[in-house]
Amino acid sequence: MKPTNISDLPRTRVSASPYKPRISVVPPAASDSFSSLAPPATPWWRRLLPGRHVTVEAAARRPAGQALRLYLRNPAAVTGTVVLLLIVLMALSAPWFYPGDPLDMVAQPLLWPGQDPHYWLGTDSLGRDVAAGIMHGARASLLIGVAAAAVGLGIGTLVGACAGYFGGRTDTVLVRLMELFQATPSFLLMIVVVSIAAPTITVIALTIGVTSWTTVARLVRAEFRALKQRDFVLAARSLGYSDSRIIFREILPNALPPIIVTTSVMVATAILMESALSFLGLGDPNRVSWGSLIGSGRDMLRTAWYLTAIPGSAIIVAVLSLNLVGDGLNEALNPRLRSRTE
Amino acid sequence: MSPLLEVNGLNVHFGAHHAVRGLDFSIAAGETLALVGESGCGKSSTALALMRLLPASARLQGQVLFEGRDLVTLPQPALRALRGNAISMIFQEPMTSLNPVLSIGQQIVEVLRLHQNLSPAAARQRAIELLDLVKVPDPRRRIDDYPHHLSGGQRQRVMIAMAVACRPRLLIADEPTTALDVTIQAQILELLDTLRRELSMALLLITHDLGVVGQWADRVAVMYGGEKLEQGTTGDIFLRPRHAYTRGLLGASLSLDRGLHYREQRLLEIDASVDPASGVRSFALGRERQRSRVFDAHDAFSLTTRAPAQAPAGQPLLRLQGLETRYASAHGEVRAVDGVSFDIGHGETVGLVGESGCGKSTLGKTILRLTEPSAGRIVFDGEEVARLRGRQLQPFRRRAQMIFQDPYASLNPRHSVAAILEDALRVHGVAGRQERERRVRRIVDRVGLPATALHRFPHEFSGGQRQRIGIARALVLQPALLICDEPVSALDVSVQAQILNLLVDLKQEFGLSYLFISHDLSVVRYIADRVLVMNGGKIVESGDHDALWQHPTHPYTRSLIAAVPTSAFASGLGQRL
């Protein structure tokens, strides 16, 4: 392979030069001291992420730095990120704004939004504050979304990595397992599990995670199958590296971009799943979530539609912003799509 | 007579990158001009600029006169009428240049009907004639084949058939044979030259390969950094090069006839430097070994852990006996390595040559136990390693390493150079951070990289520097055997010379043994003590580095040698002069 491809020429040159002056450059003398080679200086989780032992200088020139710049240049992605951060802030500050239990009856029932400035989003049929419900509900919805995505991600990455890396019989068995889970109607399975076990937040998050890991597993498996053919993996094997070291330290960091992208979509899906469960009355009865707010408002859809519209909008905004973040990450991290944004 | 194509002051910019700088040249009808240079010198940008095929982000300035018309300012419809008709182009990669969902006949017919007013039946008839012209066997049957039915060489023939379908006056060939085996390369170049004469078209041959230039070009233009450094007839360039860079390129190139050997002479290295004040380039040439910084005795790379005296006299370092590697494919069982037996002695370099698909890479991987052997013995330093499992393999892993062909794929893009090298030491139980750091620093210095390289990531290096990192990774564990799988095939000539010199130095310094796998006979002739020729999974011939080239016995070896471009000027015999 002779690198005479014309399209390679401009990018490599251009990417190196124009951004250098903007970043405070670590002087060569500082990076010359060997000290940052020592792994204890970086926490364990940092090693999994792209770009370890990163100096400012390196971060500016490395793909991760370039991806970040591309991401920040994408208005949709920035909007999504800002909205998402606002929702997280809202969830975190809920006990501060509304210290009481959002399930407490605090006012006259069925106040419309704006009718009483103190209950600016109105009250429901039992006189509970909708604004308090939205803010506290964000906590439950986000918590379940993140926890379920984490569970799905953990199982999916592990199964996908093993299937893709080891191949052969291991792969066959694990792919059959994935197919088994995919063939099961996941929502029905969730309803069954939640009905049998107590519908606590933990159970719901676990159930959503267990039914959604197959997407990640397929993705990770495909990435691993492609990456394990690369010469650097062969080199690692010829150096006598153990399988777990090759999986987690050599291949996984290279497979991260698509996994990161999927994560945002998984959080969004988990929020929707939880809402659907709560709407059916199968959510945690002791906690308010956006889904349960819709569920309790559905009887009064004709008379007090705001009771379903407000939490519904919250879900739409949250899911939309997560999807915008996901699209932005996809464009920034996937080099094949990069030309669009450049 | 005015030339067919005249280029005046051609400039190509990609953003801030000035890819082609004020290029002038001309081609007469029926002439072959070679544009020679290393990767990034702007030769491919020039080719695309002539066809106005550059990406939209590129800026084009200057004048390209084709039969008196300026292609730079020509409106698109007129340009499209010229492309594929009066001027056509063939590309390097025959595997991807054809559309996989159309039959080759459909693709040729499409070109014909676009530019000529032919009925479908007439166009098909003409396509069959064209396939016959480019010597595709049985064209009447092959015309309905799809690209995946054809070999790389046949696809390149189809590409050529499409390019010459409308009898162009100018054919631009951008590295037409770089992706092909040496025997196929000879046939394709022969074909291009025949077509040039029969169709009396001009040929602009863009290549990095001076051997090809010497045999096929009438005139040569040498490019570096977007500029034309020198231009002249092929004889002038080869026999009386004026520019230092040209002399360096010629000195760094290897040819089978020149018969250089590493024990007798180092290769010429070109050291290009730019004066930051004036922007003037200068080229220094040298054969001298660049001495690395002197380290005191305590810092020396400790080789004492492996005393050479341990090796029993007369016993080879590596002995293969009846080694076989089989794997299942769609067409049944494939014997990639089929009963291979040979020895590699301590400190010996064994060259392994063969064309793509002959099993030479599989053999290398099998020796290192990266691919499972199906049968046979691998005896390394007196110990059978073919059946070892798991942790039993670790001592062998430390002592046998590999250097890969593609310096872009063989380094993990997520790890810094220091992490890549240090991990290897840690896995092999080199305790103590300071000890590991010391060894990493030493080896990085030894392969000719600056200490600042340690904290950088692979993508920040050039191809040659990456190959040095790959060599450092292989050497950091102080192995005895290195399997070099096409280590210089992806590199430019001048970088190739540096890496070969480095491998020679390291071999002498550390007493290494090499198995040097390559498709390039001239490189193997230079670097190897003994040469094995592989074909169809078997070793068909082996011999001393001199004897094999002068008195090949096996017909396959003879055909390989005959296919190497013979530079008429290196041996002083004029084939075409």
Coordinates of N, CA, C and O in Angstrom, one line a residue, chain B residues 107-165:
Chain B
Q107 N -19.6 -2.2 -17.9 CA -18.8 -1.1 -17.6 C -18.0 -0.5 -18.8 O -17.9 0.7 -19.0
I108 N -17.5 -1.4 -19.6 CA -16.8 -1.0 -20.8 C -17.8 -0.4 -21.8 O -17.6 0.7 -22.4
V109 N -18.9 -1.0 -22.0 CA -20.0 -0.6 -22.9 C -20.4 0.8 -22.5 O -20.6 1.7 -23.4
E110 N -20.5 1.1 -21.2 CA -21.0 2.4 -20.7 C -20.1 3.5 -21.2 O -20.5 4.5 -21.7
V111 N -18.7 3.2 -21.1 CA -17.8 4.2 -21.5 C -17.9 4.5 -23.0 O -17.9 5.6 -23.5
L112 N -18.0 3.4 -23.8 CA -18.1 3.5 -25.2 C -19.3 4.3 -25.7 O -19.2 5.2 -26.5
R113 N -20.4 4.0 -25.1 CA -21.7 4.6 -25.6 C -21.8 6.0 -25.1 O -22.5 6.8 -25.7
L114 N -21.1 6.4 -24.0 CA -21.1 7.7 -23.5 C -20.4 8.7 -24.5 O -20.8 9.8 -24.7
H115 N -19.3 8.2 -25.1 CA -18.5 9.1 -25.9 C -18.7 8.8 -27.4 O -18.3 9.6 -28.2
Q116 N -19.1 7.6 -27.8 CA -19.3 7.3 -29.2 C -20.7 6.9 -29.5 O -21.3 6.3 -28.7
N117 N -21.1 7.2 -30.7 CA -22.5 6.9 -31.0 C -22.6 5.5 -31.5 O -22.6 5.2 -32.7
L118 N -22.6 4.5 -30.6 CA -22.6 3.1 -31.0 C -23.9 2.5 -30.6 O -24.5 2.8 -29.5
S119 N -24.4 1.5 -31.3 CA -25.6 0.7 -30.9 C -25.1 -0.2 -29.8 O -23.9 -0.5 -29.7
P120 N -26.1 -0.7 -29.0 CA -25.7 -1.6 -27.9 C -24.9 -2.8 -28.5 O -23.9 -3.2 -27.9
A121 N -25.3 -3.4 -29.6 CA -24.7 -4.6 -30.1 C -23.3 -4.2 -30.6 O -22.3 -5.0 -30.3
A122 N -23.1 -3.1 -31.2 CA -21.8 -2.7 -31.7 C -20.9 -2.4 -30.6 O -19.7 -2.7 -30.6
A123 N -21.4 -1.8 -29.5 CA -20.6 -1.4 -28.4 C -20.1 -2.7 -27.7 O -19.0 -2.8 -27.3
R124 N -21.0 -3.7 -27.6 CA -20.6 -5.0 -27.0 C -19.5 -5.7 -27.8 O -18.5 -6.2 -27.3
Q125 N -19.7 -5.6 -29.2 CA -18.7 -6.2 -30.0 C -17.3 -5.5 -29.8 O -16.3 -6.1 -29.7
R126 N -17.4 -4.2 -29.7 CA -16.1 -3.4 -29.5 C -15.5 -3.7 -28.1 O -14.3 -3.8 -28.0
A127 N -16.4 -3.9 -27.1 CA -15.9 -4.3 -25.8 C -15.1 -5.6 -25.8 O -14.1 -5.8 -25.2
I128 N -15.7 -6.6 -26.6 CA -15.0 -7.8 -26.7 C -13.6 -7.6 -27.4 O -12.6 -8.2 -26.9
E129 N -13.6 -6.8 -28.4 CA -12.3 -6.5 -29.1 C -11.3 -5.9 -28.1 O -10.1 -6.2 -28.1
L130 N -11.8 -5.0 -27.2 CA -11.0 -4.3 -26.3 C -10.4 -5.3 -25.3 O -9.2 -5.3 -24.9
L131 N -11.3 -6.2 -24.8 CA -10.8 -7.2 -23.8 C -9.7 -8.1 -24.5 O -8.7 -8.5 -23.8
D132 N -9.9 -8.3 -25.8 CA -8.9 -9.1 -26.5 C -7.6 -8.3 -26.6 O -6.5 -8.8 -26.5
L133 N -7.8 -7.0 -26.8 CA -6.6 -6.1 -27.0 C -5.8 -6.1 -25.7 O -4.5 -6.1 -25.8
V134 N -6.4 -6.1 -24.6 CA -5.7 -6.0 -23.3 C -5.4 -7.4 -22.8 O -4.9 -7.6 -21.7
K135 N -5.6 -8.4 -23.7 CA -5.2 -9.8 -23.5 C -5.8 -10.4 -22.2 O -5.2 -11.1 -21.4
V136 N -7.2 -10.2 -22.1 CA -7.9 -11.0 -21.2 C -8.3 -12.3 -21.9 O -8.9 -12.2 -23.0
P137 N -8.0 -13.4 -21.4 CA -8.2 -14.7 -22.1 C -9.7 -14.9 -22.3 O -10.5 -14.6 -21.4
D138 N -10.1 -15.5 -23.4 CA -11.5 -15.8 -23.7 C -12.5 -14.7 -23.5 O -13.4 -14.8 -22.7
P139 N -12.3 -13.6 -24.2 CA -13.1 -12.4 -23.9 C -14.6 -12.6 -24.1 O -15.4 -11.9 -23.4
R140 N -15.0 -13.4 -25.1 CA -16.4 -13.6 -25.3 C -17.1 -14.1 -24.1 O -18.3 -13.8 -23.9
R141 N -16.5 -15.0 -23.3 CA -17.1 -15.5 -22.1 C -16.9 -14.6 -20.9 O -17.8 -14.3 -20.2
R142 N -15.7 -14.0 -20.8 CA -15.4 -13.2 -19.7 C -16.2 -11.9 -19.6 O -16.3 -11.2 -18.6
I143 N -16.7 -11.4 -20.8 CA -17.3 -10.1 -20.8 C -18.5 -10.0 -19.8 O -18.8 -8.9 -19.3
D144 N -19.2 -11.1 -19.5 CA -20.3 -11.1 -18.6 C -19.9 -11.4 -17.2 O -20.8 -11.5 -16.3
D145 N -18.6 -11.5 -16.9 CA -18.2 -11.8 -15.6 C -18.2 -10.5 -14.7 O -18.2 -9.4 -15.3
Y146 N -18.3 -10.7 -13.4 CA -18.3 -9.5 -12.5 C -16.9 -9.3 -12.0 O -16.1 -10.3 -12.0
P147 N -16.6 -8.2 -11.5 CA -15.2 -7.9 -11.1 C -14.7 -9.0 -10.1 O -13.5 -9.3 -10.1
H148 N -15.5 -9.5 -9.2 CA -15.0 -10.4 -8.2 C -14.6 -11.7 -8.8 O -13.9 -12.5 -8.1
H149 N -15.0 -12.0 -10.0 CA -14.5 -13.2 -10.7 C -13.0 -13.1 -11.1 O -12.4 -14.1 -11.5
L150 N -12.5 -11.9 -11.2 CA -11.2 -11.6 -11.8 C -10.1 -11.5 -10.8 O -10.4 -11.0 -9.7
S151 N -8.9 -11.8 -11.2 CA -7.8 -11.6 -10.3 C -7.4 -10.1 -10.4 O -7.9 -9.3 -11.3
G152 N -6.5 -9.7 -9.5 CA -6.0 -8.3 -9.5 C -5.5 -7.8 -10.8 O -5.8 -6.7 -11.3
G153 N -4.6 -8.7 -11.4 CA -4.0 -8.3 -12.7 C -5.1 -8.2 -13.8 O -5.0 -7.3 -14.6
Q154 N -6.1 -9.1 -13.8 CA -7.1 -9.1 -14.8 C -8.0 -7.8 -14.7 O -8.4 -7.2 -15.6
R155 N -8.2 -7.5 -13.4 CA -9.0 -6.2 -13.2 C -8.3 -5.0 -13.7 O -8.9 -4.1 -14.3
Q156 N -7.0 -5.0 -13.5 CA -6.2 -3.9 -14.0 C -6.3 -3.8 -15.5 O -6.4 -2.8 -16.1
R157 N -6.3 -5.0 -16.1 CA -6.4 -5.1 -17.6 C -7.8 -4.5 -18.0 O -7.9 -3.8 -19.0
V158 N -8.8 -4.9 -17.3 CA -10.2 -4.3 -17.6 C -10.2 -2.8 -17.5 O -10.7 -2.1 -18.3
M159 N -9.5 -2.3 -16.4 CA -9.4 -0.9 -16.2 C -8.7 -0.2 -17.4 O -9.1 0.8 -17.9
I160 N -7.7 -0.9 -17.9 CA -7.0 -0.3 -19.0 C -7.8 -0.4 -20.3 O -7.9 0.6 -21.0
A161 N -8.6 -1.5 -20.4 CA -9.5 -1.6 -21.6 C -10.5 -0.4 -21.5 O -10.8 0.2 -22.6
M162 N -11.0 -0.1 -20.4 CA -12.0 1.0 -20.3 C -11.3 2.3 -20.6 O -11.8 3.2 -21.2
A163 N -10.0 2.5 -20.1 CA -9.3 3.7 -20.3 C -9.0 3.9 -21.8 O -9.0 5.1 -22.3
V164 N -8.6 2.9 -22.5 CA -8.3 3.0 -23.9 C -9.4 2.8 -24.9 O -9.2 2.9 -26.1
A165 N -10.6 2.6 -24.3 CA -11.8 2.3 -25.2 C -12.0 3.3 -26.3 O -12.3 3.0 -27.4

